[in-house]
CSV table of C-alpha atoms in Angstrom, one decimal:
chain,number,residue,atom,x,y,z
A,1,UNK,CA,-18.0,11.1,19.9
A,2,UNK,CA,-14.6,11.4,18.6
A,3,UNK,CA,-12.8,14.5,17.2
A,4,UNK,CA,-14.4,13.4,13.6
A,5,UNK,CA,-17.8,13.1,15.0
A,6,UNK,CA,-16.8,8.9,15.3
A,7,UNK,CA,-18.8,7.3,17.9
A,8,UNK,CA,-16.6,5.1,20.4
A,9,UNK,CA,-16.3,1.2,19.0
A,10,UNK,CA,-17.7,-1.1,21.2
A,11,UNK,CA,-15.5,-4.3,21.8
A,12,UNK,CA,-18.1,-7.0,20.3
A,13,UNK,CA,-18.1,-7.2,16.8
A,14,UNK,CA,-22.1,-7.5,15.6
A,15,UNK,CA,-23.3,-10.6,14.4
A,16,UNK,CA,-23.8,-10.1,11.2
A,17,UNK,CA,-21.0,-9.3,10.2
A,18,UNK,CA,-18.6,-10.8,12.0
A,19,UNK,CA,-16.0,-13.0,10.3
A,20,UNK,CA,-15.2,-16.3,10.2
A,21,UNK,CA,-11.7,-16.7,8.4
A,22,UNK,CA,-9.5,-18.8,10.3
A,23,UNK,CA,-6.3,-17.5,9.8
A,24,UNK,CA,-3.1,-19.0,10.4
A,25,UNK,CA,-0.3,-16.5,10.7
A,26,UNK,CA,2.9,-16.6,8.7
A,27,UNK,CA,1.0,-18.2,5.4
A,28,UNK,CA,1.3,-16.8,2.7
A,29,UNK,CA,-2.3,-15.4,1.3
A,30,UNK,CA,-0.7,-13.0,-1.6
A,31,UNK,CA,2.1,-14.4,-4.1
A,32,UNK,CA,3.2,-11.7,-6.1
A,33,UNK,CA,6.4,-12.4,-8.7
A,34,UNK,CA,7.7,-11.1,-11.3
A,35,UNK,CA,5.0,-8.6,-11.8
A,36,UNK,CA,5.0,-6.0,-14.7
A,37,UNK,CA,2.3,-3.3,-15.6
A,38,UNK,CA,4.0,-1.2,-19.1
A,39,UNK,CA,1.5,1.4,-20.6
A,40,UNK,CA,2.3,1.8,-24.2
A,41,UNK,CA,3.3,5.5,-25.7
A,42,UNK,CA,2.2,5.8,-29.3
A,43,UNK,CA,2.7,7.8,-32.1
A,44,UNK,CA,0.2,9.3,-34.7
A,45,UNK,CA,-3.2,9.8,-35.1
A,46,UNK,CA,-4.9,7.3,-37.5
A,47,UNK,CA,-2.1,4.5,-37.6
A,48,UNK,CA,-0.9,4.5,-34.3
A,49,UNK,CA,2.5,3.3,-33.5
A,50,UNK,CA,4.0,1.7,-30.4
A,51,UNK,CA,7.2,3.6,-29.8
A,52,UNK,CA,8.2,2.5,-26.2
A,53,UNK,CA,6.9,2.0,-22.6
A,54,UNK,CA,5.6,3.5,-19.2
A,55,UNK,CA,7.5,1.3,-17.0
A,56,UNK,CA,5.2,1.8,-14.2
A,57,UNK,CA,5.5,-1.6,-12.2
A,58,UNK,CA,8.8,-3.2,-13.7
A,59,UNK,CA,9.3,-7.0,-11.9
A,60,UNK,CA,8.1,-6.5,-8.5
A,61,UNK,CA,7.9,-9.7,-6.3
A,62,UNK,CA,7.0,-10.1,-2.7
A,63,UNK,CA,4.6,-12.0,-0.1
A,64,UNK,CA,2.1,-10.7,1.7
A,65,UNK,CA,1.4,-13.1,4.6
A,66,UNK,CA,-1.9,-14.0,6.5
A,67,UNK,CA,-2.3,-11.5,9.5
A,68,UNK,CA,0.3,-9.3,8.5
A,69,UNK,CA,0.4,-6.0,7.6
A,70,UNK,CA,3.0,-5.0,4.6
A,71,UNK,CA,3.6,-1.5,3.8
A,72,UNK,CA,4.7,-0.1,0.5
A,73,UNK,CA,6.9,3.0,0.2
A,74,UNK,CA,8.4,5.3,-2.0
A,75,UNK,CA,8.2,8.9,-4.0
A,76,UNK,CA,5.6,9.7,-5.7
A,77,UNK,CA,5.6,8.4,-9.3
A,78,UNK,CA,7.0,5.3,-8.4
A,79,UNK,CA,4.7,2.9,-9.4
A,80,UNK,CA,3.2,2.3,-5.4
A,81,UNK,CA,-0.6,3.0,-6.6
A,82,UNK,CA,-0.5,1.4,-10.0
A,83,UNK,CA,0.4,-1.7,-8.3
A,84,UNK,CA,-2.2,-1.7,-5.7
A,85,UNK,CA,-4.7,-1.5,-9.2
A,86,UNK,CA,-3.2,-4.8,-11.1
A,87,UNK,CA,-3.3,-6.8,-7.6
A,88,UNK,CA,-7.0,-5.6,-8.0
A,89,UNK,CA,-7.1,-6.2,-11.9
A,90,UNK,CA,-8.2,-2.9,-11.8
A,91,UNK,CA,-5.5,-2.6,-14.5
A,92,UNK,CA,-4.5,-5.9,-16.5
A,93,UNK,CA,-1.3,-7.3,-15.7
A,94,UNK,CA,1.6,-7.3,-18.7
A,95,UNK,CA,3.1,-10.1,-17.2
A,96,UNK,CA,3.7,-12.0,-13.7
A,97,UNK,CA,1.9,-13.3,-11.7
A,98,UNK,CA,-0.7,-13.0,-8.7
A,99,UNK,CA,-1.5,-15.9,-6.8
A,100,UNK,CA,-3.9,-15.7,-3.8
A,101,UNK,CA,-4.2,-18.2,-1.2
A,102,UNK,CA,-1.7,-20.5,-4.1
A,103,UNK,CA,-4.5,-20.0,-7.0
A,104,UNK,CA,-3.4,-17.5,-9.9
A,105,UNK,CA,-6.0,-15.1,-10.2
A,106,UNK,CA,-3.8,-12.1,-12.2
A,107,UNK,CA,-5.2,-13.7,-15.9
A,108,UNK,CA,-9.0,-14.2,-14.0
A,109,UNK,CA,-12.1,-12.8,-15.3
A,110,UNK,CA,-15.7,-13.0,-14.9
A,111,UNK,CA,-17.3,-15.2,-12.5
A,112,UNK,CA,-13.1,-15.9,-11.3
A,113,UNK,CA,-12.7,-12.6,-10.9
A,114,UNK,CA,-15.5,-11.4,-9.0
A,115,UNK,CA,-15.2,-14.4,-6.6
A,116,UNK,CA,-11.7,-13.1,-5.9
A,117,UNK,CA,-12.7,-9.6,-5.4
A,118,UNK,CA,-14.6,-10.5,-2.7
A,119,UNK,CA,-11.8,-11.9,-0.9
A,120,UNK,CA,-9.4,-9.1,-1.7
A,121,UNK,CA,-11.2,-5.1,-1.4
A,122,UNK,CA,-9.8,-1.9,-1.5
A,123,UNK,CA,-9.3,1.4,0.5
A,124,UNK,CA,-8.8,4.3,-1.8
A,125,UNK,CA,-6.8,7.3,-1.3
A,126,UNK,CA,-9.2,10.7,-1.5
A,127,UNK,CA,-12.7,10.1,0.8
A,128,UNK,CA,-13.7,13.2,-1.2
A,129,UNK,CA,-13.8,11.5,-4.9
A,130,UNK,CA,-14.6,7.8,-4.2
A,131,UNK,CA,-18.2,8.0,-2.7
A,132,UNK,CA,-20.9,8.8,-5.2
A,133,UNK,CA,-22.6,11.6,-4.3
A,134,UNK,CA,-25.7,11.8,-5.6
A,135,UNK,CA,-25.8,7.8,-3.1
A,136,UNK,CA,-26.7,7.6,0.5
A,137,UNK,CA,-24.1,6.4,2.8
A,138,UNK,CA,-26.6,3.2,3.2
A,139,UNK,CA,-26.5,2.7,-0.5
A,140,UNK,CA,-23.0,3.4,-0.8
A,141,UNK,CA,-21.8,0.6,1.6
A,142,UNK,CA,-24.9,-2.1,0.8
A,143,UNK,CA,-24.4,-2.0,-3.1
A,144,UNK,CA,-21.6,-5.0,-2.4
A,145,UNK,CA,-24.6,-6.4,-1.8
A,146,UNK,CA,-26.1,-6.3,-4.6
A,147,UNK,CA,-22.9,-7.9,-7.0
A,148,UNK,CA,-22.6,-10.5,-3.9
A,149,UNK,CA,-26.7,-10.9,-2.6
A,150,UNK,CA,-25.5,-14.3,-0.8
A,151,UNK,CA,-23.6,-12.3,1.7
A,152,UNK,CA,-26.5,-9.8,3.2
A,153,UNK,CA,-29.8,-11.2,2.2
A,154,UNK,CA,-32.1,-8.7,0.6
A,155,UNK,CA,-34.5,-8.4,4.0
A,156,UNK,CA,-31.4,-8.1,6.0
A,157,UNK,CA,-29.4,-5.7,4.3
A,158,UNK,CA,-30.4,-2.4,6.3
A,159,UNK,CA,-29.0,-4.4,9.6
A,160,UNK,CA,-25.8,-5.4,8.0
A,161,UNK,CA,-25.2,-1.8,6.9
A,162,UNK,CA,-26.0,-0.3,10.2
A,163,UNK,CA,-23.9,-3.2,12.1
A,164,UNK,CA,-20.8,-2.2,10.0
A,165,UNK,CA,-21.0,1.7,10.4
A,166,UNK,CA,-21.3,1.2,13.8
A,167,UNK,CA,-18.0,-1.3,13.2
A,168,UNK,CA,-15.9,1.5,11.8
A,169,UNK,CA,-17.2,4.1,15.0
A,170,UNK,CA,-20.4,5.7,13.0
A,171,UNK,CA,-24.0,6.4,14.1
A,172,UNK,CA,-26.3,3.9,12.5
A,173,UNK,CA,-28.8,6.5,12.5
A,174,UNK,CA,-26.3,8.2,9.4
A,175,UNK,CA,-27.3,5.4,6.8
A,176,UNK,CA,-29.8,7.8,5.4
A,177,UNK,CA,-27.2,10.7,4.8
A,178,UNK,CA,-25.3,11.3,2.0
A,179,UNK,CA,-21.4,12.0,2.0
A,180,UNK,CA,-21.2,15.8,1.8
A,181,UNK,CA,-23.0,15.4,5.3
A,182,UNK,CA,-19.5,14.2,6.6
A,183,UNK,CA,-16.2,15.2,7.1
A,184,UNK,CA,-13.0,13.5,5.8
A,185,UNK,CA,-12.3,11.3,8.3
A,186,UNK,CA,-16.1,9.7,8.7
A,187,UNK,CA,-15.6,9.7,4.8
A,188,UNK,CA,-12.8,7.2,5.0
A,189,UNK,CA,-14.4,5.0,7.6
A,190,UNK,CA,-17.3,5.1,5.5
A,191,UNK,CA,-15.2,4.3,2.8
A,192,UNK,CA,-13.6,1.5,5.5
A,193,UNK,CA,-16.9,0.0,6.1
A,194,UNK,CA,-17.5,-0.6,2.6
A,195,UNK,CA,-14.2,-2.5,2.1
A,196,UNK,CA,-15.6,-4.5,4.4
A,197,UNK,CA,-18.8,-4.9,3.6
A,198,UNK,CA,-18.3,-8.6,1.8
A,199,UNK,CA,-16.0,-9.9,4.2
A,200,UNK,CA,-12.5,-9.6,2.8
A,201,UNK,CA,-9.3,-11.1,3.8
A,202,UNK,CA,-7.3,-8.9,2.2
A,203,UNK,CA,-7.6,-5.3,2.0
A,204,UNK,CA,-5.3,-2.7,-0.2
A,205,UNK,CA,-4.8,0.6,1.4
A,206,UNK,CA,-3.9,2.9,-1.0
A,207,UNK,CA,-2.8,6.3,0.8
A,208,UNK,CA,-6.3,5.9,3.0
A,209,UNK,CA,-4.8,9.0,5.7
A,210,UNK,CA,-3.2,11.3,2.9
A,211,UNK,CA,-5.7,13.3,2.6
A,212,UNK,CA,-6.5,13.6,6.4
A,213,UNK,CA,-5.4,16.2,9.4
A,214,UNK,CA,-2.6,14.7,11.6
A,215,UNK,CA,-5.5,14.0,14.9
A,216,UNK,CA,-7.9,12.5,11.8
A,217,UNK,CA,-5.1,10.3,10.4
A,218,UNK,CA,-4.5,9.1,13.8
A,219,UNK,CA,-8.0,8.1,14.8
A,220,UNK,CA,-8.0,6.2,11.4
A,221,UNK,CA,-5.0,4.0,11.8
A,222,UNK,CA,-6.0,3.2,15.2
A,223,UNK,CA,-9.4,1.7,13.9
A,224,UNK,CA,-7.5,-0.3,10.4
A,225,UNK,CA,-5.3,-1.8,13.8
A,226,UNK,CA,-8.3,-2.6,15.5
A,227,UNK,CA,-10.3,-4.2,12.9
A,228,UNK,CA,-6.9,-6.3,11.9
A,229,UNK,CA,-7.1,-7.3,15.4
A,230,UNK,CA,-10.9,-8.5,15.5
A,231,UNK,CA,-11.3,-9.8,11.9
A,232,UNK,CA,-7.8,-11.9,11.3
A,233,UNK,CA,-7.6,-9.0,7.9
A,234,UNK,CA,-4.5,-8.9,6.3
A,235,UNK,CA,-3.4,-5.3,4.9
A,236,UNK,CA,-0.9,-4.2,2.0
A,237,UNK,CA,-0.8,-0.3,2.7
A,238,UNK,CA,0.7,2.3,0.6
A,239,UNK,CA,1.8,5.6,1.8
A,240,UNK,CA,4.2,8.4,1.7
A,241,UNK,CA,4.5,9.3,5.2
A,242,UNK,CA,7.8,7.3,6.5
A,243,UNK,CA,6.4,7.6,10.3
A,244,UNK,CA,2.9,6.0,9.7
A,245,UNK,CA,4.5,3.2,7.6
A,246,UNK,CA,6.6,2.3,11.0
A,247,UNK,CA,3.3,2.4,12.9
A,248,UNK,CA,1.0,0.1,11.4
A,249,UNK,CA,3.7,-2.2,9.4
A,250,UNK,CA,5.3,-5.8,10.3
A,251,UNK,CA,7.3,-5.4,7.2
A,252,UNK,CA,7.8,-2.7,5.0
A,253,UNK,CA,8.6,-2.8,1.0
A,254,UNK,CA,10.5,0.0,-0.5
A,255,UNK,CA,9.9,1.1,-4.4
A,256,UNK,CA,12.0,3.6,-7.0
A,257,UNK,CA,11.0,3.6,-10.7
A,258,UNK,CA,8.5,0.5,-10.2
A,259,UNK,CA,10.8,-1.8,-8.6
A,260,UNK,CA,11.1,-3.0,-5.2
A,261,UNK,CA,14.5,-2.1,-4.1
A,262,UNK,CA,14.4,-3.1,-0.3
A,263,UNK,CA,11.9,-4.9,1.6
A,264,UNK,CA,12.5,-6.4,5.3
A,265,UNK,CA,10.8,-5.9,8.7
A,266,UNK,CA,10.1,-2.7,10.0
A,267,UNK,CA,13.0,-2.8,12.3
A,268,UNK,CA,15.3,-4.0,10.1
A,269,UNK,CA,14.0,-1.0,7.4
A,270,UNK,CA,14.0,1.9,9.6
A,271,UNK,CA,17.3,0.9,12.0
A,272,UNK,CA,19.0,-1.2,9.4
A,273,UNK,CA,18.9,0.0,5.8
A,274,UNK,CA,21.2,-1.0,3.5
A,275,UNK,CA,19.8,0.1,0.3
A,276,UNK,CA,21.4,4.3,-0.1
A,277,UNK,CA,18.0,4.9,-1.7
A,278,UNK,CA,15.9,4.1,1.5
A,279,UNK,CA,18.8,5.3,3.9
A,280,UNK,CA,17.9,9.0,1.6
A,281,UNK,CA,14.2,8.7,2.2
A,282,UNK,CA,14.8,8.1,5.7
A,283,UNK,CA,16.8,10.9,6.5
A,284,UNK,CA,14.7,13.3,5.3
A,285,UNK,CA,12.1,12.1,7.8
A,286,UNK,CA,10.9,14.9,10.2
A,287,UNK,CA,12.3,14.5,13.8
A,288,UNK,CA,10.5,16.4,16.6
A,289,UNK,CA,13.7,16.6,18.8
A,290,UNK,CA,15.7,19.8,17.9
A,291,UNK,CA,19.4,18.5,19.2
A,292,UNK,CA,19.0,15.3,17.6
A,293,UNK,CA,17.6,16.9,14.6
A,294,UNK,CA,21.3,18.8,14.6
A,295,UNK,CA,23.1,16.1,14.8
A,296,UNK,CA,21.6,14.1,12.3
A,297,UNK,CA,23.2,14.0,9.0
A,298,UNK,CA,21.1,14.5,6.0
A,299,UNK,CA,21.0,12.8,2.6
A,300,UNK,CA,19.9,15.6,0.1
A,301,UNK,CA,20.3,13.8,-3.2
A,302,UNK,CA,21.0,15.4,-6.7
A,303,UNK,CA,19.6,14.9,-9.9
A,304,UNK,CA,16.2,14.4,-11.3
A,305,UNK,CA,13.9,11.5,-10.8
A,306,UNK,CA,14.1,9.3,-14.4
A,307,UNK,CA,11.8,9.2,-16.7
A,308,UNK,CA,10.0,5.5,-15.9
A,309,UNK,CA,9.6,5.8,-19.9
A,310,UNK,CA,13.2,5.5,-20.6
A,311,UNK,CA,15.0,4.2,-16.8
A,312,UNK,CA,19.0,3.5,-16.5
A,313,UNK,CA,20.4,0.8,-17.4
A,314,UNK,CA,21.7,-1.2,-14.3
A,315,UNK,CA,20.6,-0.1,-11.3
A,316,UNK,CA,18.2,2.7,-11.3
A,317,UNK,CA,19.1,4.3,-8.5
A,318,UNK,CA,22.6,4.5,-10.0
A,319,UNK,CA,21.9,8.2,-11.5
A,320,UNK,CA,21.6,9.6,-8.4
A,321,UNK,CA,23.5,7.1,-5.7
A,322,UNK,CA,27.0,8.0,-4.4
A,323,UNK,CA,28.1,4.6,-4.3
A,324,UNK,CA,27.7,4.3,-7.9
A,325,UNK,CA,30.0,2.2,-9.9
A,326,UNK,CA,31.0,1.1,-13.2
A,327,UNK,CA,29.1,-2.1,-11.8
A,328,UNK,CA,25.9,-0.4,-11.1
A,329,UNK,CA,25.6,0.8,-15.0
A,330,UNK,CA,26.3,-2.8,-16.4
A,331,UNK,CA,24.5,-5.3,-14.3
A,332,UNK,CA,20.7,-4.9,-12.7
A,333,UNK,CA,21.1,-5.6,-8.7
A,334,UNK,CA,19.6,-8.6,-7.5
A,335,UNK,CA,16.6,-8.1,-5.0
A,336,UNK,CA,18.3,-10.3,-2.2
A,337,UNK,CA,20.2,-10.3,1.5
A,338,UNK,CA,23.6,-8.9,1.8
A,339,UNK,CA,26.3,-10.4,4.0
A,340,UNK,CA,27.0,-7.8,6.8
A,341,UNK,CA,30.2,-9.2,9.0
A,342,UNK,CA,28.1,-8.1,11.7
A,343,UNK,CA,25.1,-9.4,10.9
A,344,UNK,CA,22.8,-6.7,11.9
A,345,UNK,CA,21.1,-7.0,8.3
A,346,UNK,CA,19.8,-10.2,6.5
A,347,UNK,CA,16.6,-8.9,4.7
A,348,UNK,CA,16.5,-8.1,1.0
A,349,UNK,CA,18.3,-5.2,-0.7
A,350,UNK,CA,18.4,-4.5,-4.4
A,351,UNK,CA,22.1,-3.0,-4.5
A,352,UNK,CA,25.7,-3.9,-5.8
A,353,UNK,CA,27.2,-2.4,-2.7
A,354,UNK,CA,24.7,-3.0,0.2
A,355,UNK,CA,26.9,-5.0,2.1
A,356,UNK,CA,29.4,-1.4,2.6
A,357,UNK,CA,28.2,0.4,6.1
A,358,UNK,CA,27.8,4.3,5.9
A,359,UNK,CA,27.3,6.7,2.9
A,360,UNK,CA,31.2,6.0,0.9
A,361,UNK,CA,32.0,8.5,-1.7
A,362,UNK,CA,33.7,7.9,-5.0
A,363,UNK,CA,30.9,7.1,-7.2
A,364,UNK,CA,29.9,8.3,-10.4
A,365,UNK,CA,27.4,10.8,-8.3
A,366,UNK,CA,29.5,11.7,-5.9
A,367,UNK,CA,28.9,12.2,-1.9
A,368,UNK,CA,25.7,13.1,-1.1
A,369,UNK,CA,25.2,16.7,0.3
A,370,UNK,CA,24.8,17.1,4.1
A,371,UNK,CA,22.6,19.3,5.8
């Protein structure tokens, strides 16, 4: 048993529900562009009015490739979850579009939809709110089952729920419990097995190890790498934490304000950023060793976060960036590679002055503070 009360995963991958995808790496399977999610602020109480916007996802374009796993950063409020619901049509889509394995699927409904939502599944943030209750785990993970009966047949349901707890490091012998019998951790591999209960390719983490202790969090990532490894899954995972993002990413996609203002590998991210909003985020990250920690310098940015309601014109960053520029207020930053003369950087970087090594002063913000 592990420190959650997991048992150890065995290295064959039961029958039943074992998968049969075959996945070439370096495809494309998700083709976001242009994507836009406003809600609509209104006025008055009979007549309502439209008076403007939440611009919670504003443009955001990427690809999410087959076999990889792409994470998705940024401060809270940025628009990171309420993009992970649109992929999902969870939330309809204002515009853009979603195009999975080349087929658009962002305007789909009905039988569309609920073919593609077998394909694509979700891992949600809080184990604590997003298992029912008053269900048994058994219940909990079989009812995929029941929208989807040509998966599990009905006789051989019980098996295929038992096969995939003991996938994600659970008892079989739990399937008659119910979730308050569990501690976070099983609760999000519970959680886990249900994602995978229909035999997805793609599978939206949305903060699954937020609400987790450190040792729990740990145990967690190691099984979403393990089951990426056995089932050919490919992952889009949002989180906070800077250092977990590094762990389990191949590329990494940073947001402010509901756009995607840097996204590259992980090595060219964390060693290499470009963009002065991620080069903030990633100074703040924790570092264990005390001399380097002193010798680091710190980016401790001023101002407030904008109101995604009423964002800057230009560059959104620009409120708050020291590089700022009359430029930056005028013209919206491309989402696209900068030309370093050393040529340690050729990903994508949504800034006028990307291309200028080190933290210059003389914007409209000023130097950053130091710390």
């Amino acid at each position: 048993m592990t420190a959650d009360g997991a048992t150890a995963m065995g290295a064959s991958v039961p029958q039943e529900v074992a998968f049969t995808h075959e996945v070439r790496r370096g495809e494309p399977i998700l083709e976001v562009r242009e994507l836009v999610k406003h809600f609509p602020l209104t006025q008055g109480v009979v007549f309502k009015k439209q008076v403007g916007a939440v611009k919670a996802v504003d443009g955001v374009s990427f690809d999410l490739m087959q076999g990889e796993t792409l994470g998705i950063v940024g401060e809270s409020g940025c628009g990171k979850s309420t993009l992970a619901k649109v992929l999902m049509s969870l939330e309809p889509a204002s515009s853009g579009s979603v195009r999975y394995k080349g087929e658009e699927i962002s305007r789909l409904s009905g039988a569309g939809l609920k073919a593609v939502r077998r394909n694509i599944q979700m891992v949600f943030q809080d184990p604590y709110t997003s298992l029912n209750p008053r269900m048994t785990v058994g219940d909990i993970i079989g009812e995929p089952f029941e929208i989807h009966p040509e998966v599990a047949p009905k006789g051989g349901r019980r098996k295929a729920v038992q096969d995939l707890l003991d996938v994600v490091g659970l008892n079989p012998e739990y399937i008659n419990r119910y979730p308050h019998q569990f501690s976070g951790g099983q609760r999000q591999r519970i959680g886990i097995a249900r994602g995978l209960a229909l035999k997805p390719e793609v599978i939206i983490c949305d903060e699954p190890v937020s609400a987790l202790d450190v040792s729990v969090q740990a145990q967690v990532i190691n099984l979403l790498e393990q089951l990426q490894s056995e089932f050919n899954l490919s992952y889009m995972f949002i989180a906070h934490d800077l250092s977990i993002v590094r762990h389990i990413s191949d590329r990494v996609g940073v947001m402010y304000l509901g756009k995607v203002v840097e996204i590259g590998t992980d090595a060219e991210i964390y060693d290499h950023a470009t963009h002065p909003y991620t080069q903030a985020l990633l100074s703040a990250v924790p570092v264990p060793d005390p001399q380097a920690r002193e010798t680091r310098d710190r980016i401790v940015l001023t101002g407030d976060v904008p109101s995604p309601a009423n964002p800057p014109s230009g560059c959104r960053f620009r409120t708050r960036c020291w590089k700022a520029q009359e430029k930056c207020a005028l013209e919206v930053p491309l989402l696209a590679a900068p030309s370093w003369l050393d040529g340690l950087a050729r990903h994508d970087s949504a800034c006028h002055f990307a291309a200028e090594r080190g933290a210059e002063s003389g914007g409209a913000a000023g130097p950053p503070e130091t710390v």
